[in-house]
Coordinates of C-alpha atoms in Angstrom, one line a residue:
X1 CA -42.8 -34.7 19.5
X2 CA -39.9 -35.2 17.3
X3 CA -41.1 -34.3 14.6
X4 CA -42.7 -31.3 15.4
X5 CA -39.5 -29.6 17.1
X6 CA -37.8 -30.3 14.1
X7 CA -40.7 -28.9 11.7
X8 CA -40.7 -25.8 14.3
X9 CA -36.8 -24.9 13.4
X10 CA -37.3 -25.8 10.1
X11 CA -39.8 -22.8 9.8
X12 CA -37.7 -20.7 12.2
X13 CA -35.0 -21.0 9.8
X14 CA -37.2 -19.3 6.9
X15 CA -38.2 -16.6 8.8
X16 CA -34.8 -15.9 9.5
X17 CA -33.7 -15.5 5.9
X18 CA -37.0 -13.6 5.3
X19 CA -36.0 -11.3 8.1
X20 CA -32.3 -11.3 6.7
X21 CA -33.4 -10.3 3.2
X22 CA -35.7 -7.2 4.6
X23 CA -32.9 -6.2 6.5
X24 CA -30.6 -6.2 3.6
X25 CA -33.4 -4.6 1.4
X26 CA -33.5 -1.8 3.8
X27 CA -30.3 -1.2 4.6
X28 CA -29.8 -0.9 0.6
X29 CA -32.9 2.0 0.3
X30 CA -30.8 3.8 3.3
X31 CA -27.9 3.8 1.5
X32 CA -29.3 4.8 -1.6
X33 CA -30.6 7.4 -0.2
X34 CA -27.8 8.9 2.3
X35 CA -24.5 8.3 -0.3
X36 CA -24.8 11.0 -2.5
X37 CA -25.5 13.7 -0.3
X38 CA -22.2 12.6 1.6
X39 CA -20.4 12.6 -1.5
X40 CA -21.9 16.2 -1.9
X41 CA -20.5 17.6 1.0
X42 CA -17.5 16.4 0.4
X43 CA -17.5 17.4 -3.4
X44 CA -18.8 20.9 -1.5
X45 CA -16.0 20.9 0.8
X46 CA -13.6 20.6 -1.4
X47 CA -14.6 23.9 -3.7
X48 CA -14.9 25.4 -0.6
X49 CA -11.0 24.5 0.1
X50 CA -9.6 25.7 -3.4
X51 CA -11.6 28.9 -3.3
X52 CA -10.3 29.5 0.1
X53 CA -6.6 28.7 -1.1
X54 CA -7.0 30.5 -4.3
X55 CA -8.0 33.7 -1.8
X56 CA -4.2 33.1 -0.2
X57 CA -2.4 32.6 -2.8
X58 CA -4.1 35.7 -4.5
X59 CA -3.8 37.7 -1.5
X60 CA 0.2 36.2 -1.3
X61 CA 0.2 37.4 -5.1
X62 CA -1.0 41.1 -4.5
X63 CA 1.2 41.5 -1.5
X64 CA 3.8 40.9 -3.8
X65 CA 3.2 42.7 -6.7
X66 CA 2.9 46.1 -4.2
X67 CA 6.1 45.8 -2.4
X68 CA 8.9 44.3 -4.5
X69 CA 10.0 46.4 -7.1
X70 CA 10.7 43.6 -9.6
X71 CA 7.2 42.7 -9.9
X72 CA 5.9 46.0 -10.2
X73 CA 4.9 45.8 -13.9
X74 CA 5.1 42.1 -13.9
X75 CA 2.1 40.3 -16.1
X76 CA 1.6 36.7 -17.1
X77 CA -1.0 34.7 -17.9
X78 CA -1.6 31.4 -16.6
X79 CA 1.7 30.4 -14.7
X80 CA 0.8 27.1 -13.1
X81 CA 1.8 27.3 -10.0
X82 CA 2.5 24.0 -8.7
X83 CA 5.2 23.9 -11.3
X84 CA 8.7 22.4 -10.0
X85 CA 10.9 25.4 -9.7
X86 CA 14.3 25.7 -9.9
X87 CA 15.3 27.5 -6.4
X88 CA 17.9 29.8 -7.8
X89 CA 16.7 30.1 -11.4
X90 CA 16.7 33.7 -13.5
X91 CA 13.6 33.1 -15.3
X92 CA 11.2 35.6 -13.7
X93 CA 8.3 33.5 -13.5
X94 CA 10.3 31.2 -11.4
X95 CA 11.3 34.0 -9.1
X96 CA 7.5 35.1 -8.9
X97 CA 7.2 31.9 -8.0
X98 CA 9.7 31.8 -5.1
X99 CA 8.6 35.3 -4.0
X100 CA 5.3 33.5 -3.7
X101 CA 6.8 30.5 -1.2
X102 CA 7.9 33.3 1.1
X103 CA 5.1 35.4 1.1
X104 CA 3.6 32.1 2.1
X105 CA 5.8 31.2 5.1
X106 CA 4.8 34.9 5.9
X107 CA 1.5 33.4 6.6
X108 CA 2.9 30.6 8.2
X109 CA 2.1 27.9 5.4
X110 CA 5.1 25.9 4.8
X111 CA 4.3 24.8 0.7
X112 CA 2.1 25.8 -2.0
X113 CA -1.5 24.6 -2.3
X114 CA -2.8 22.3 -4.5
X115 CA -6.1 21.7 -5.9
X116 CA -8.6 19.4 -4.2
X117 CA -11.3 20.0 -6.2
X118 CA -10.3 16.7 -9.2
X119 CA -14.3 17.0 -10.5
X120 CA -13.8 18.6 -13.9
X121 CA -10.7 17.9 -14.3
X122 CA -8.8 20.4 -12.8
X123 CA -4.9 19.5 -11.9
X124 CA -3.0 23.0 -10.5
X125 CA -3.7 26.5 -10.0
X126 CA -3.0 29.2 -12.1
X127 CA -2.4 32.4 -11.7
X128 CA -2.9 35.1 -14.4
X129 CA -1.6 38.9 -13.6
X130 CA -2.7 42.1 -15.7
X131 CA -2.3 45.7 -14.8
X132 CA -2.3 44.7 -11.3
X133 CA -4.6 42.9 -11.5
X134 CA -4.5 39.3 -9.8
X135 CA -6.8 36.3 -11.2
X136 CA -6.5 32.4 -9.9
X137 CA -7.7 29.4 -11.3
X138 CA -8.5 25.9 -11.1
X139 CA -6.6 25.0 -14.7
X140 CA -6.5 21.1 -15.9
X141 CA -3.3 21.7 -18.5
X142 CA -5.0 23.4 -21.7
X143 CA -7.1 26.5 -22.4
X144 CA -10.5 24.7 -22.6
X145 CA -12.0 24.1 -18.5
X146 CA -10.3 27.0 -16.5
X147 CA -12.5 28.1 -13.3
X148 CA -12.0 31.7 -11.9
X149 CA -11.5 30.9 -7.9
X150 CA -10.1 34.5 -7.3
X151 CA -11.6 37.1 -7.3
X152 CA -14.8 34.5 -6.3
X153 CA -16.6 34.0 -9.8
X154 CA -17.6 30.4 -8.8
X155 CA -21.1 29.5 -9.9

């Protein structure tokens, strides 16, 4: 009788790691499966959230370039943005810059946004201004990866 209980939890003890090992195999083919699309959504998210804050600050942009007379004629291309500024500064971009932090408060956001968005490499926004005309990016630092987020040109 002895012996037979202890052969019985001998063999219950190799079904349970049999059953452990399906468990982990399973749980490994779920996870597999549902970890990138997370990471997806999130990645999709995120685009979503610099397109949306590129629309602000372009919107913050033209606001400004309509009603304060300085900036009428103003043009620049590619003034990053989340540059530290000097409050009080003469340089103009720095006052665009400025003007742009209050036209923000205006819409009751208290700082500048940054990018979310790190796939690709991007680091800041940018914002380019020609006759007018107002263009924002996602810009990592040089010339070579800069995405158009305002207007929407996103692919």
């Amino acid at each position: 009788m002895k012996k037979r209980m202890v052969n019985y939890l001998k063999n219950k003890s190799t079904y349970f790691y049999v059953e452990v090992a399906v468990m982990i195999v399973i749980l490994t083919v779920l996870i597999a499966i549902f970890v990138p699309k997370q990471i997806s959504k999130i990645d999709k998210l995120k685009r979503d959230t610099d397109i949306s804050n590129a629309t602000l600050l372009g919107n913050a942009a033209e606001n400004i370039i309509k009603s304060d007379d300085e900036f009428k004629n103003y043009s620049i291309d590619k003034l990053n943005i989340n540059k530290q500024v000097v409050v009080n500064s003469n340089d103009i971009h720095d006052k665009f810059i400025n003007a742009l932090i209050k036209e923000l408060k205006g819409f009751k956001i208290d700082q500048l946004p940054v990018i979310k968005m790190k796939k690709g490499g991007y680091t800041h926004f940018s914002i380019s201004i020609d006759n007018n005309n107002v263009y924002v990016y996602a810009d990592n630092g040089d010339d070579t990866k800069d995405l158009q987020l305002y207007p929407n040109k996103y692919d």
